[in-house]
Amino acid sequence: MSTHSTFLTPDLNDYLVRYFSAEDDFLRQLNTEAEAEGIPPISIAPEQTAFLQVLIKATNARTIVEVGSLAGYSAIAMARALPPDGT
C-alpha cells in the first residue's frame, strides 16, 4: 500500500484521516493477502480512498468505472460509497 498521498495537501490529508477513515479490517487484510501473493504494495492510500468516497457521495455518483485494478482495494472502497442503486 502507498505510504503517503501524492496529491493531497497536508491539511486536507489530516482532515480526511481524522474524519473519514476509510480503511477497515477487510481492506487491511486485502492488502496483506495481496502482498503475500506477490502483488506489489502500491495500492491507493487510505486517505486517498476517503477523498474518493467523499467525491463520490458529494457528486451523487451512481456509476463508477475503474480501469485497471491491482487487488481490488479501491474498487471495493468506491463501491461502498455508492448508493444502493449504484453500479
mmCIF file of C-alpha atoms in Angstrom:
data_model
loop_
_atom_site.group_PDB
_atom_site.id
_atom_site.type_symbol
_atom_site.label_atom_id
_atom_site.label_comp_id
_atom_site.label_asym_id
_atom_site.label_seq_id
_atom_site.Cartn_x
_atom_site.Cartn_y
_atom_site.Cartn_z
ATOM 1 C CA MET A 1 0.000 0.000 0.000
ATOM 2 C CA SER A 2 1.138 3.528 -0.665
ATOM 3 C CA THR A 3 2.526 5.185 2.436
ATOM 4 C CA HIS A 4 1.559 8.736 1.547
ATOM 5 C CA SER A 5 -0.704 10.719 -0.715
ATOM 6 C CA THR A 6 0.742 12.441 -3.717
ATOM 7 C CA PHE A 7 -1.972 14.992 -4.467
ATOM 8 C CA LEU A 8 -3.488 15.969 -1.121
ATOM 9 C CA THR A 9 -2.329 18.994 0.813
ATOM 10 C CA PRO A 10 -1.172 18.245 4.368
ATOM 11 C CA ASP A 11 -4.261 19.992 5.791
ATOM 12 C CA LEU A 12 -6.662 18.034 3.572
ATOM 13 C CA ASN A 13 -4.821 14.816 4.350
ATOM 14 C CA ASP A 14 -5.109 15.428 8.110
ATOM 15 C CA TYR A 15 -8.810 16.274 7.782
ATOM 16 C CA LEU A 16 -9.574 13.122 5.807
ATOM 17 C CA VAL A 17 -7.649 10.901 8.200
ATOM 18 C CA ARG A 18 -9.395 12.456 11.182
ATOM 19 C CA TYR A 19 -12.992 12.462 9.916
ATOM 20 C CA PHE A 20 -13.284 9.993 7.044
ATOM 21 C CA SER A 21 -11.229 6.945 7.896
ATOM 22 C CA ALA A 22 -11.913 4.585 5.000
ATOM 23 C CA GLU A 23 -9.710 1.626 5.800
ATOM 24 C CA ASP A 24 -11.271 -1.158 7.811
ATOM 25 C CA ASP A 25 -10.123 -4.643 8.776
ATOM 26 C CA PHE A 26 -11.304 -6.128 5.477
ATOM 27 C CA LEU A 27 -9.308 -3.679 3.351
ATOM 28 C CA ARG A 28 -6.235 -4.043 5.564
ATOM 29 C CA GLN A 29 -6.471 -7.829 5.212
ATOM 30 C CA LEU A 30 -6.900 -7.492 1.449
ATOM 31 C CA ASN A 31 -3.620 -5.583 1.240
ATOM 32 C CA THR A 32 -1.866 -8.100 3.488
ATOM 33 C CA GLU A 33 -3.027 -11.051 1.398
ATOM 34 C CA ALA A 34 -2.284 -9.294 -1.888
ATOM 35 C CA GLU A 35 1.277 -8.605 -0.786
ATOM 36 C CA ALA A 36 1.657 -12.234 0.357
ATOM 37 C CA GLU A 37 0.607 -13.296 -3.158
ATOM 38 C CA GLY A 38 3.322 -11.135 -4.692
ATOM 39 C CA ILE A 39 1.124 -8.251 -5.786
ATOM 40 C CA PRO A 40 3.160 -5.038 -5.488
ATOM 41 C CA PRO A 41 2.269 -2.963 -2.404
ATOM 42 C CA ILE A 42 1.265 0.104 -4.417
ATOM 43 C CA SER A 43 -2.418 0.304 -3.577
ATOM 44 C CA ILE A 44 -4.145 3.630 -3.035
ATOM 45 C CA ALA A 45 -3.548 5.167 0.403
ATOM 46 C CA PRO A 46 -6.431 5.135 2.922
ATOM 47 C CA GLU A 47 -6.708 8.927 2.931
ATOM 48 C CA GLN A 48 -6.916 8.958 -0.873
ATOM 49 C CA THR A 49 -9.647 6.342 -0.601
ATOM 50 C CA ALA A 50 -11.518 8.562 1.856
ATOM 51 C CA PHE A 51 -11.170 11.500 -0.548
ATOM 52 C CA LEU A 52 -12.616 9.442 -3.414
ATOM 53 C CA GLN A 53 -15.513 8.338 -1.225
ATOM 54 C CA VAL A 54 -16.270 11.953 -0.303
ATOM 55 C CA LEU A 55 -16.230 12.934 -4.000
ATOM 56 C CA ILE A 56 -18.486 10.016 -4.944
ATOM 57 C CA LYS A 57 -21.030 10.939 -2.298
ATOM 58 C CA ALA A 58 -20.782 14.702 -2.917
ATOM 59 C CA THR A 59 -21.445 14.284 -6.629
ATOM 60 C CA ASN A 60 -24.223 11.750 -6.054
ATOM 61 C CA ALA A 61 -22.457 9.360 -8.415
ATOM 62 C CA ARG A 62 -24.436 6.309 -9.473
ATOM 63 C CA THR A 63 -21.848 4.607 -11.682
ATOM 64 C CA ILE A 64 -18.124 4.085 -11.266
ATOM 65 C CA VAL A 65 -15.739 2.636 -13.820
ATOM 66 C CA GLU A 66 -12.288 1.667 -12.648
ATOM 67 C CA VAL A 67 -9.788 0.866 -15.363
ATOM 68 C CA GLY A 68 -7.145 -1.486 -14.076
ATOM 69 C CA SER A 69 -7.412 -2.790 -10.568
ATOM 70 C CA LEU A 70 -4.480 -4.207 -8.695
ATOM 71 C CA ALA A 71 -6.124 -6.260 -5.958
ATOM 72 C CA GLY A 72 -9.483 -4.504 -5.989
ATOM 73 C CA TYR A 73 -8.863 -2.281 -2.948
ATOM 74 C CA SER A 74 -10.013 0.998 -4.481
ATOM 75 C CA ALA A 75 -12.841 -0.658 -6.433
ATOM 76 C CA ILE A 76 -14.262 -2.092 -3.208
ATOM 77 C CA ALA A 77 -13.843 1.201 -1.368
ATOM 78 C CA MET A 78 -15.518 3.180 -4.151
ATOM 79 C CA ALA A 79 -18.363 0.673 -4.437
ATOM 80 C CA ARG A 80 -19.028 1.124 -0.736
ATOM 81 C CA ALA A 81 -19.597 4.854 -1.339
ATOM 82 C CA LEU A 82 -22.266 4.271 -3.971
ATOM 83 C CA PRO A 83 -25.953 4.426 -3.119
ATOM 84 C CA PRO A 84 -27.917 1.141 -3.069
ATOM 85 C CA ASP A 85 -28.923 1.578 -6.731
ATOM 86 C CA GLY A 86 -25.353 2.329 -7.852
ATOM 87 C CA THR A 87 -23.292 0.225 -10.226
#
